[in-house]
mmCIF file of the C-alpha atoms, coordinates in Angstrom:
data_MODEL
# 
_entry.id   MODEL 
# 
loop_
_atom_site.group_PDB 
_atom_site.id 
_atom_site.type_symbol 
_atom_site.label_atom_id 
_atom_site.label_alt_id 
_atom_site.label_comp_id 
_atom_site.label_asym_id 
_atom_site.label_entity_id 
_atom_site.label_seq_id 
_atom_site.pdbx_PDB_ins_code 
_atom_site.Cartn_x 
_atom_site.Cartn_y 
_atom_site.Cartn_z 
_atom_site.occupancy 
_atom_site.B_iso_or_equiv 
_atom_site.pdbx_formal_charge 
_atom_site.auth_seq_id 
_atom_site.auth_comp_id 
_atom_site.auth_asym_id 
_atom_site.auth_atom_id 
_atom_site.pdbx_PDB_model_num 
ATOM 1   C CA . UNK A 1 1   ? 0.020   -0.136 0.043  1.00 0.00 ? 1   UNK A CA 1 
ATOM 2   C CA . UNK A 1 2   ? 1.293   3.540  -1.082 1.00 0.00 ? 2   UNK A CA 1 
ATOM 3   C CA . UNK A 1 3   ? 2.045   5.881  1.994  1.00 0.00 ? 3   UNK A CA 1 
ATOM 4   C CA . UNK A 1 4   ? 2.183   9.701  1.721  1.00 0.00 ? 4   UNK A CA 1 
ATOM 5   C CA . UNK A 1 5   ? 4.041   11.527 4.312  1.00 0.00 ? 5   UNK A CA 1 
ATOM 6   C CA . UNK A 1 6   ? 3.766   15.672 4.555  1.00 0.00 ? 6   UNK A CA 1 
ATOM 7   C CA . UNK A 1 7   ? 5.681   17.462 6.978  1.00 0.00 ? 7   UNK A CA 1 
ATOM 8   C CA . UNK A 1 8   ? 5.257   20.760 7.629  1.00 0.00 ? 8   UNK A CA 1 
ATOM 9   C CA . UNK A 1 9   ? 6.543   23.900 9.378  1.00 0.00 ? 9   UNK A CA 1 
ATOM 10  C CA . UNK A 1 10  ? 3.695   25.829 11.293 1.00 0.00 ? 10  UNK A CA 1 
ATOM 11  C CA . UNK A 1 11  ? 2.726   29.107 9.520  1.00 0.00 ? 11  UNK A CA 1 
ATOM 12  C CA . UNK A 1 12  ? 4.146   32.560 10.422 1.00 0.00 ? 12  UNK A CA 1 
ATOM 13  C CA . UNK A 1 13  ? 4.023   33.612 14.067 1.00 0.00 ? 13  UNK A CA 1 
ATOM 14  C CA . UNK A 1 14  ? 4.127   36.302 16.094 1.00 0.00 ? 14  UNK A CA 1 
ATOM 15  C CA . UNK A 1 15  ? 6.168   37.468 18.833 1.00 0.00 ? 15  UNK A CA 1 
ATOM 16  C CA . UNK A 1 16  ? 5.270   36.711 22.660 1.00 0.00 ? 16  UNK A CA 1 
ATOM 17  C CA . UNK A 1 17  ? 6.441   36.442 26.214 1.00 0.00 ? 17  UNK A CA 1 
ATOM 18  C CA . UNK A 1 18  ? 6.085   32.524 25.861 1.00 0.00 ? 18  UNK A CA 1 
ATOM 19  C CA . UNK A 1 19  ? 7.510   30.812 22.805 1.00 0.00 ? 19  UNK A CA 1 
ATOM 20  C CA . UNK A 1 20  ? 5.083   28.007 23.351 1.00 0.00 ? 20  UNK A CA 1 
ATOM 21  C CA . UNK A 1 21  ? 1.892   30.316 23.380 1.00 0.00 ? 21  UNK A CA 1 
ATOM 22  C CA . UNK A 1 22  ? 2.738   32.457 20.320 1.00 0.00 ? 22  UNK A CA 1 
ATOM 23  C CA . UNK A 1 23  ? -0.136  32.803 17.801 1.00 0.00 ? 23  UNK A CA 1 
ATOM 24  C CA . UNK A 1 24  ? -0.297  33.148 14.180 1.00 0.00 ? 24  UNK A CA 1 
ATOM 25  C CA . UNK A 1 25  ? 0.052   36.344 12.616 1.00 0.00 ? 25  UNK A CA 1 
ATOM 26  C CA . UNK A 1 26  ? -2.868  37.666 10.025 1.00 0.00 ? 26  UNK A CA 1 
ATOM 27  C CA . UNK A 1 27  ? -0.256  36.561 7.557  1.00 0.00 ? 27  UNK A CA 1 
ATOM 28  C CA . UNK A 1 28  ? 0.375   33.418 8.971  1.00 0.00 ? 28  UNK A CA 1 
ATOM 29  C CA . UNK A 1 29  ? -3.312  32.467 9.186  1.00 0.00 ? 29  UNK A CA 1 
ATOM 30  C CA . UNK A 1 30  ? -3.643  33.472 5.376  1.00 0.00 ? 30  UNK A CA 1 
ATOM 31  C CA . UNK A 1 31  ? -0.556  31.086 4.644  1.00 0.00 ? 31  UNK A CA 1 
ATOM 32  C CA . UNK A 1 32  ? -2.442  28.009 6.533  1.00 0.00 ? 32  UNK A CA 1 
ATOM 33  C CA . UNK A 1 33  ? -5.552  28.566 4.389  1.00 0.00 ? 33  UNK A CA 1 
ATOM 34  C CA . UNK A 1 34  ? -3.512  28.864 1.282  1.00 0.00 ? 34  UNK A CA 1 
ATOM 35  C CA . UNK A 1 35  ? -1.718  25.480 2.179  1.00 0.00 ? 35  UNK A CA 1 
ATOM 36  C CA . UNK A 1 36  ? -4.937  23.915 3.099  1.00 0.00 ? 36  UNK A CA 1 
ATOM 37  C CA . UNK A 1 37  ? -6.391  24.252 -0.384 1.00 0.00 ? 37  UNK A CA 1 
ATOM 38  C CA . UNK A 1 38  ? -3.084  22.987 -2.214 1.00 0.00 ? 38  UNK A CA 1 
ATOM 39  C CA . UNK A 1 39  ? -2.835  20.074 0.092  1.00 0.00 ? 39  UNK A CA 1 
ATOM 40  C CA . UNK A 1 40  ? -6.429  19.448 -0.408 1.00 0.00 ? 40  UNK A CA 1 
ATOM 41  C CA . UNK A 1 41  ? -5.673  19.045 -4.091 1.00 0.00 ? 41  UNK A CA 1 
ATOM 42  C CA . UNK A 1 42  ? -2.837  16.792 -3.536 1.00 0.00 ? 42  UNK A CA 1 
ATOM 43  C CA . UNK A 1 43  ? -4.305  14.431 -0.975 1.00 0.00 ? 43  UNK A CA 1 
ATOM 44  C CA . UNK A 1 44  ? -8.092  13.530 -0.532 1.00 0.00 ? 44  UNK A CA 1 
ATOM 45  C CA . UNK A 1 45  ? -7.698  13.321 3.534  1.00 0.00 ? 45  UNK A CA 1 
ATOM 46  C CA . UNK A 1 46  ? -4.992  13.259 6.161  1.00 0.00 ? 46  UNK A CA 1 
ATOM 47  C CA . UNK A 1 47  ? -5.548  9.790  7.986  1.00 0.00 ? 47  UNK A CA 1 
ATOM 48  C CA . UNK A 1 48  ? -3.578  11.164 10.779 1.00 0.00 ? 48  UNK A CA 1 
ATOM 49  C CA . UNK A 1 49  ? -2.048  14.450 11.766 1.00 0.00 ? 49  UNK A CA 1 
ATOM 50  C CA . UNK A 1 50  ? 0.633   14.498 14.384 1.00 0.00 ? 50  UNK A CA 1 
ATOM 51  C CA . UNK A 1 51  ? 0.783   18.273 15.777 1.00 0.00 ? 51  UNK A CA 1 
ATOM 52  C CA . UNK A 1 52  ? 3.096   19.846 18.246 1.00 0.00 ? 52  UNK A CA 1 
ATOM 53  C CA . UNK A 1 53  ? 1.322   21.037 21.129 1.00 0.00 ? 53  UNK A CA 1 
ATOM 54  C CA . UNK A 1 54  ? 2.338   24.753 20.494 1.00 0.00 ? 54  UNK A CA 1 
ATOM 55  C CA . UNK A 1 55  ? -0.465  27.350 20.217 1.00 0.00 ? 55  UNK A CA 1 
ATOM 56  C CA . UNK A 1 56  ? 0.987   28.211 16.438 1.00 0.00 ? 56  UNK A CA 1 
ATOM 57  C CA . UNK A 1 57  ? 0.853   24.618 15.309 1.00 0.00 ? 57  UNK A CA 1 
ATOM 58  C CA . UNK A 1 58  ? -2.575  23.734 16.653 1.00 0.00 ? 58  UNK A CA 1 
ATOM 59  C CA . UNK A 1 59  ? -3.758  27.191 14.719 1.00 0.00 ? 59  UNK A CA 1 
ATOM 60  C CA . UNK A 1 60  ? -1.740  26.032 11.550 1.00 0.00 ? 60  UNK A CA 1 
ATOM 61  C CA . UNK A 1 61  ? -3.861  22.989 11.519 1.00 0.00 ? 61  UNK A CA 1 
ATOM 62  C CA . UNK A 1 62  ? -7.032  24.947 12.083 1.00 0.00 ? 62  UNK A CA 1 
ATOM 63  C CA . UNK A 1 63  ? -6.043  27.071 8.966  1.00 0.00 ? 63  UNK A CA 1 
ATOM 64  C CA . UNK A 1 64  ? -5.285  23.771 6.880  1.00 0.00 ? 64  UNK A CA 1 
ATOM 65  C CA . UNK A 1 65  ? -8.810  22.586 7.746  1.00 0.00 ? 65  UNK A CA 1 
ATOM 66  C CA . UNK A 1 66  ? -10.773 25.879 6.974  1.00 0.00 ? 66  UNK A CA 1 
ATOM 67  C CA . UNK A 1 67  ? -8.554  25.922 3.395  1.00 0.00 ? 67  UNK A CA 1 
ATOM 68  C CA . UNK A 1 68  ? -10.125 22.470 2.786  1.00 0.00 ? 68  UNK A CA 1 
ATOM 69  C CA . UNK A 1 69  ? -8.024  19.684 4.148  1.00 0.00 ? 69  UNK A CA 1 
ATOM 70  C CA . UNK A 1 70  ? -9.726  16.948 5.545  1.00 0.00 ? 70  UNK A CA 1 
ATOM 71  C CA . UNK A 1 71  ? -8.179  15.416 8.534  1.00 0.00 ? 71  UNK A CA 1 
ATOM 72  C CA . UNK A 1 72  ? -9.740  12.151 10.108 1.00 0.00 ? 72  UNK A CA 1 
ATOM 73  C CA . UNK A 1 73  ? -7.624  12.164 13.395 1.00 0.00 ? 73  UNK A CA 1 
ATOM 74  C CA . UNK A 1 74  ? -5.268  14.325 15.307 1.00 0.00 ? 74  UNK A CA 1 
ATOM 75  C CA . UNK A 1 75  ? -2.704  13.491 17.890 1.00 0.00 ? 75  UNK A CA 1 
ATOM 76  C CA . UNK A 1 76  ? -1.043  16.257 19.491 1.00 0.00 ? 76  UNK A CA 1 
ATOM 77  C CA . UNK A 1 77  ? 2.317   15.663 20.682 1.00 0.00 ? 77  UNK A CA 1 
ATOM 78  C CA . UNK A 1 78  ? 4.139   17.912 23.231 1.00 0.00 ? 78  UNK A CA 1 
ATOM 79  C CA . UNK A 1 79  ? 7.457   16.054 22.661 1.00 0.00 ? 79  UNK A CA 1 
ATOM 80  C CA . UNK A 1 80  ? 7.575   17.802 19.096 1.00 0.00 ? 80  UNK A CA 1 
ATOM 81  C CA . UNK A 1 81  ? 7.921   21.202 20.582 1.00 0.00 ? 81  UNK A CA 1 
ATOM 82  C CA . UNK A 1 82  ? 11.472  20.932 21.993 1.00 0.00 ? 82  UNK A CA 1 
ATOM 83  C CA . UNK A 1 83  ? 12.118  17.595 20.565 1.00 0.00 ? 83  UNK A CA 1 
ATOM 84  C CA . UNK A 1 84  ? 14.522  16.589 17.603 1.00 0.00 ? 84  UNK A CA 1 
ATOM 85  C CA . UNK A 1 85  ? 13.393  14.664 14.438 1.00 0.00 ? 85  UNK A CA 1 
ATOM 86  C CA . UNK A 1 86  ? 13.609  11.732 16.277 1.00 0.00 ? 86  UNK A CA 1 
ATOM 87  C CA . UNK A 1 87  ? 10.650  12.197 18.498 1.00 0.00 ? 87  UNK A CA 1 
ATOM 88  C CA . UNK A 1 88  ? 8.744   12.585 14.875 1.00 0.00 ? 88  UNK A CA 1 
ATOM 89  C CA . UNK A 1 89  ? 10.313  9.732  13.607 1.00 0.00 ? 89  UNK A CA 1 
ATOM 90  C CA . UNK A 1 90  ? 9.027   7.623  16.597 1.00 0.00 ? 90  UNK A CA 1 
ATOM 91  C CA . UNK A 1 91  ? 5.547   8.739  16.226 1.00 0.00 ? 91  UNK A CA 1 
ATOM 92  C CA . UNK A 1 92  ? 5.930   7.516  12.536 1.00 0.00 ? 92  UNK A CA 1 
ATOM 93  C CA . UNK A 1 93  ? 7.215   4.120  13.655 1.00 0.00 ? 93  UNK A CA 1 
ATOM 94  C CA . UNK A 1 94  ? 4.213   3.752  15.627 1.00 0.00 ? 94  UNK A CA 1 
ATOM 95  C CA . UNK A 1 95  ? 1.677   4.576  12.978 1.00 0.00 ? 95  UNK A CA 1 
ATOM 96  C CA . UNK A 1 96  ? -0.648  1.796  12.048 1.00 0.00 ? 96  UNK A CA 1 
ATOM 97  C CA . UNK A 1 97  ? -0.018  0.821  8.525  1.00 0.00 ? 97  UNK A CA 1 
ATOM 98  C CA . UNK A 1 98  ? -3.720  1.354  7.839  1.00 0.00 ? 98  UNK A CA 1 
ATOM 99  C CA . UNK A 1 99  ? -3.175  4.756  7.639  1.00 0.00 ? 99  UNK A CA 1 
ATOM 100 C CA . UNK A 1 100 ? -1.942  5.743  3.981  1.00 0.00 ? 100 UNK A CA 1 
ATOM 101 C CA . UNK A 1 101 ? -1.521  9.429  4.642  1.00 0.00 ? 101 UNK A CA 1 
ATOM 102 C CA . UNK A 1 102 ? 0.362   11.124 7.499  1.00 0.00 ? 102 UNK A CA 1 
ATOM 103 C CA . UNK A 1 103 ? 0.586   14.851 8.112  1.00 0.00 ? 103 UNK A CA 1 
ATOM 104 C CA . UNK A 1 104 ? 3.179   16.166 10.432 1.00 0.00 ? 104 UNK A CA 1 
ATOM 105 C CA . UNK A 1 105 ? 2.940   19.697 11.696 1.00 0.00 ? 105 UNK A CA 1 
ATOM 106 C CA . UNK A 1 106 ? 5.917   20.867 13.709 1.00 0.00 ? 106 UNK A CA 1 
ATOM 107 C CA . UNK A 1 107 ? 9.187   23.068 14.147 1.00 0.00 ? 107 UNK A CA 1 
ATOM 108 C CA . UNK A 1 108 ? 12.482  23.705 12.956 1.00 0.00 ? 108 UNK A CA 1 
ATOM 109 C CA . UNK A 1 109 ? 14.828  22.148 13.079 1.00 0.00 ? 109 UNK A CA 1 
ATOM 110 C CA . UNK A 1 110 ? 12.953  19.103 13.723 1.00 0.00 ? 110 UNK A CA 1 
ATOM 111 C CA . UNK A 1 111 ? 11.093  19.077 10.389 1.00 0.00 ? 111 UNK A CA 1 
ATOM 112 C CA . UNK A 1 112 ? 14.249  19.711 8.089  1.00 0.00 ? 112 UNK A CA 1 
ATOM 113 C CA . UNK A 1 113 ? 16.209  17.181 10.264 1.00 0.00 ? 113 UNK A CA 1 
ATOM 114 C CA . UNK A 1 114 ? 13.664  14.442 9.558  1.00 0.00 ? 114 UNK A CA 1 
ATOM 115 C CA . UNK A 1 115 ? 13.857  14.995 5.734  1.00 0.00 ? 115 UNK A CA 1 
ATOM 116 C CA . UNK A 1 116 ? 17.870  15.011 6.046  1.00 0.00 ? 116 UNK A CA 1 
ATOM 117 C CA . UNK A 1 117 ? 17.419  11.670 7.687  1.00 0.00 ? 117 UNK A CA 1 
ATOM 118 C CA . UNK A 1 118 ? 14.879  10.213 5.392  1.00 0.00 ? 118 UNK A CA 1 
ATOM 119 C CA . UNK A 1 119 ? 15.524  11.782 2.029  1.00 0.00 ? 119 UNK A CA 1 
ATOM 120 C CA . UNK A 1 120 ? 18.161  11.345 -0.441 1.00 0.00 ? 120 UNK A CA 1 
ATOM 121 C CA . UNK A 1 121 ? 20.753  13.829 -0.244 1.00 0.00 ? 121 UNK A CA 1 
ATOM 122 C CA . UNK A 1 122 ? 21.543  13.832 -4.106 1.00 0.00 ? 122 UNK A CA 1 
ATOM 123 C CA . UNK A 1 123 ? 18.077  15.334 -4.864 1.00 0.00 ? 123 UNK A CA 1 
ATOM 124 C CA . UNK A 1 124 ? 17.933  18.933 -5.125 1.00 0.00 ? 124 UNK A CA 1 
ATOM 125 C CA . UNK A 1 125 ? 14.184  18.988 -3.588 1.00 0.00 ? 125 UNK A CA 1 
ATOM 126 C CA . UNK A 1 126 ? 15.741  17.136 -0.513 1.00 0.00 ? 126 UNK A CA 1 
ATOM 127 C CA . UNK A 1 127 ? 18.795  19.499 -0.395 1.00 0.00 ? 127 UNK A CA 1 
ATOM 128 C CA . UNK A 1 128 ? 16.525  22.564 -0.397 1.00 0.00 ? 128 UNK A CA 1 
ATOM 129 C CA . UNK A 1 129 ? 14.211  20.930 2.210  1.00 0.00 ? 129 UNK A CA 1 
ATOM 130 C CA . UNK A 1 130 ? 17.498  20.019 4.637  1.00 0.00 ? 130 UNK A CA 1 
ATOM 131 C CA . UNK A 1 131 ? 18.341  23.853 4.582  1.00 0.00 ? 131 UNK A CA 1 
ATOM 132 C CA . UNK A 1 132 ? 15.282  24.679 6.468  1.00 0.00 ? 132 UNK A CA 1 
ATOM 133 C CA . UNK A 1 133 ? 11.263  24.966 6.052  1.00 0.00 ? 133 UNK A CA 1 
ATOM 134 C CA . UNK A 1 134 ? 10.180  28.500 6.106  1.00 0.00 ? 134 UNK A CA 1 
ATOM 135 C CA . UNK A 1 135 ? 6.836   29.327 7.756  1.00 0.00 ? 135 UNK A CA 1 
ATOM 136 C CA . UNK A 1 136 ? 4.047   27.026 6.267  1.00 0.00 ? 136 UNK A CA 1 
ATOM 137 C CA . UNK A 1 137 ? 6.466   25.231 3.887  1.00 0.00 ? 137 UNK A CA 1 
ATOM 138 C CA . UNK A 1 138 ? 5.688   21.783 3.483  1.00 0.00 ? 138 UNK A CA 1 
ATOM 139 C CA . UNK A 1 139 ? 7.638   18.468 2.002  1.00 0.00 ? 139 UNK A CA 1 
ATOM 140 C CA . UNK A 1 140 ? 5.709   15.650 0.776  1.00 0.00 ? 140 UNK A CA 1 
ATOM 141 C CA . UNK A 1 141 ? 6.844   12.107 -0.066 1.00 0.00 ? 141 UNK A CA 1 
ATOM 142 C CA . UNK A 1 142 ? 5.187   8.980  -1.067 1.00 0.00 ? 142 UNK A CA 1 
ATOM 143 C CA . UNK A 1 143 ? 6.575   5.594  -0.592 1.00 0.00 ? 143 UNK A CA 1 
ATOM 144 C CA . UNK A 1 144 ? 5.633   1.869  -0.698 1.00 0.00 ? 144 UNK A CA 1 
ATOM 145 C CA . UNK A 1 145 ? 6.272   0.232  2.467  1.00 0.00 ? 145 UNK A CA 1 
ATOM 146 C CA . UNK A 1 146 ? 5.518   0.308  6.392  1.00 0.00 ? 146 UNK A CA 1 
ATOM 147 C CA . UNK A 1 147 ? 5.373   3.190  8.864  1.00 0.00 ? 147 UNK A CA 1 
ATOM 148 C CA . UNK A 1 148 ? 7.567   1.391  11.128 1.00 0.00 ? 148 UNK A CA 1 
ATOM 149 C CA . UNK A 1 149 ? 10.076  0.751  8.488  1.00 0.00 ? 149 UNK A CA 1 
ATOM 150 C CA . UNK A 1 150 ? 9.883   4.343  6.774  1.00 0.00 ? 150 UNK A CA 1 
ATOM 151 C CA . UNK A 1 151 ? 13.730  4.604  7.290  1.00 0.00 ? 151 UNK A CA 1 
ATOM 152 C CA . UNK A 1 152 ? 14.182  1.430  5.228  1.00 0.00 ? 152 UNK A CA 1 
ATOM 153 C CA . UNK A 1 153 ? 11.523  1.634  2.730  1.00 0.00 ? 153 UNK A CA 1 
ATOM 154 C CA . UNK A 1 154 ? 11.862  5.293  1.240  1.00 0.00 ? 154 UNK A CA 1 
ATOM 155 C CA . UNK A 1 155 ? 12.090  5.353  -2.686 1.00 0.00 ? 155 UNK A CA 1 
ATOM 156 C CA . UNK A 1 156 ? 9.950   8.014  -3.188 1.00 0.00 ? 156 UNK A CA 1 
ATOM 157 C CA . UNK A 1 157 ? 10.679  11.631 -4.641 1.00 0.00 ? 157 UNK A CA 1 
ATOM 158 C CA . UNK A 1 158 ? 9.989   14.420 -2.224 1.00 0.00 ? 158 UNK A CA 1 
ATOM 159 C CA . UNK A 1 159 ? 7.989   17.718 -3.154 1.00 0.00 ? 159 UNK A CA 1 
ATOM 160 C CA . UNK A 1 160 ? 8.315   20.982 -2.009 1.00 0.00 ? 160 UNK A CA 1 
ATOM 161 C CA . UNK A 1 161 ? 5.355   22.945 -1.341 1.00 0.00 ? 161 UNK A CA 1 
ATOM 162 C CA . UNK A 1 162 ? 5.156   26.508 -0.453 1.00 0.00 ? 162 UNK A CA 1 
ATOM 163 C CA . UNK A 1 163 ? 1.971   29.127 0.639  1.00 0.00 ? 163 UNK A CA 1 
# 
């Protein structure tokens, strides 16, 4: 069964006293709506969304849904906030193989670190994503295999999606 992984950095956030509580700017809300429209054309529905517990990632998800992206289930992960790409990878390893499309909304440098780990460095799109995700940027990859072997089964091409 083919699987699609979409890795996304949260949309543009404003400043705040507590980093975890930073909210999206008006521009960030527009970015999330735009990405929701684009992603809904790429995939029918995200079977599962892993989302950091930070306010800006939650708001990004709401914007994606308002923009037209359907999401069947959401799993909020506080470990994604201060974590490393390994925290995202661990979540993917635990994903049931009946789920064909998984969306991850997180932070830098975790999202680019995951692409660096999973991607083929000779691919220009992978190298571009490895250099860092701008706000609301996403990377999408389709592969054949199982989630718990995602780092072994990678054979797909990456696509960069901008708002």
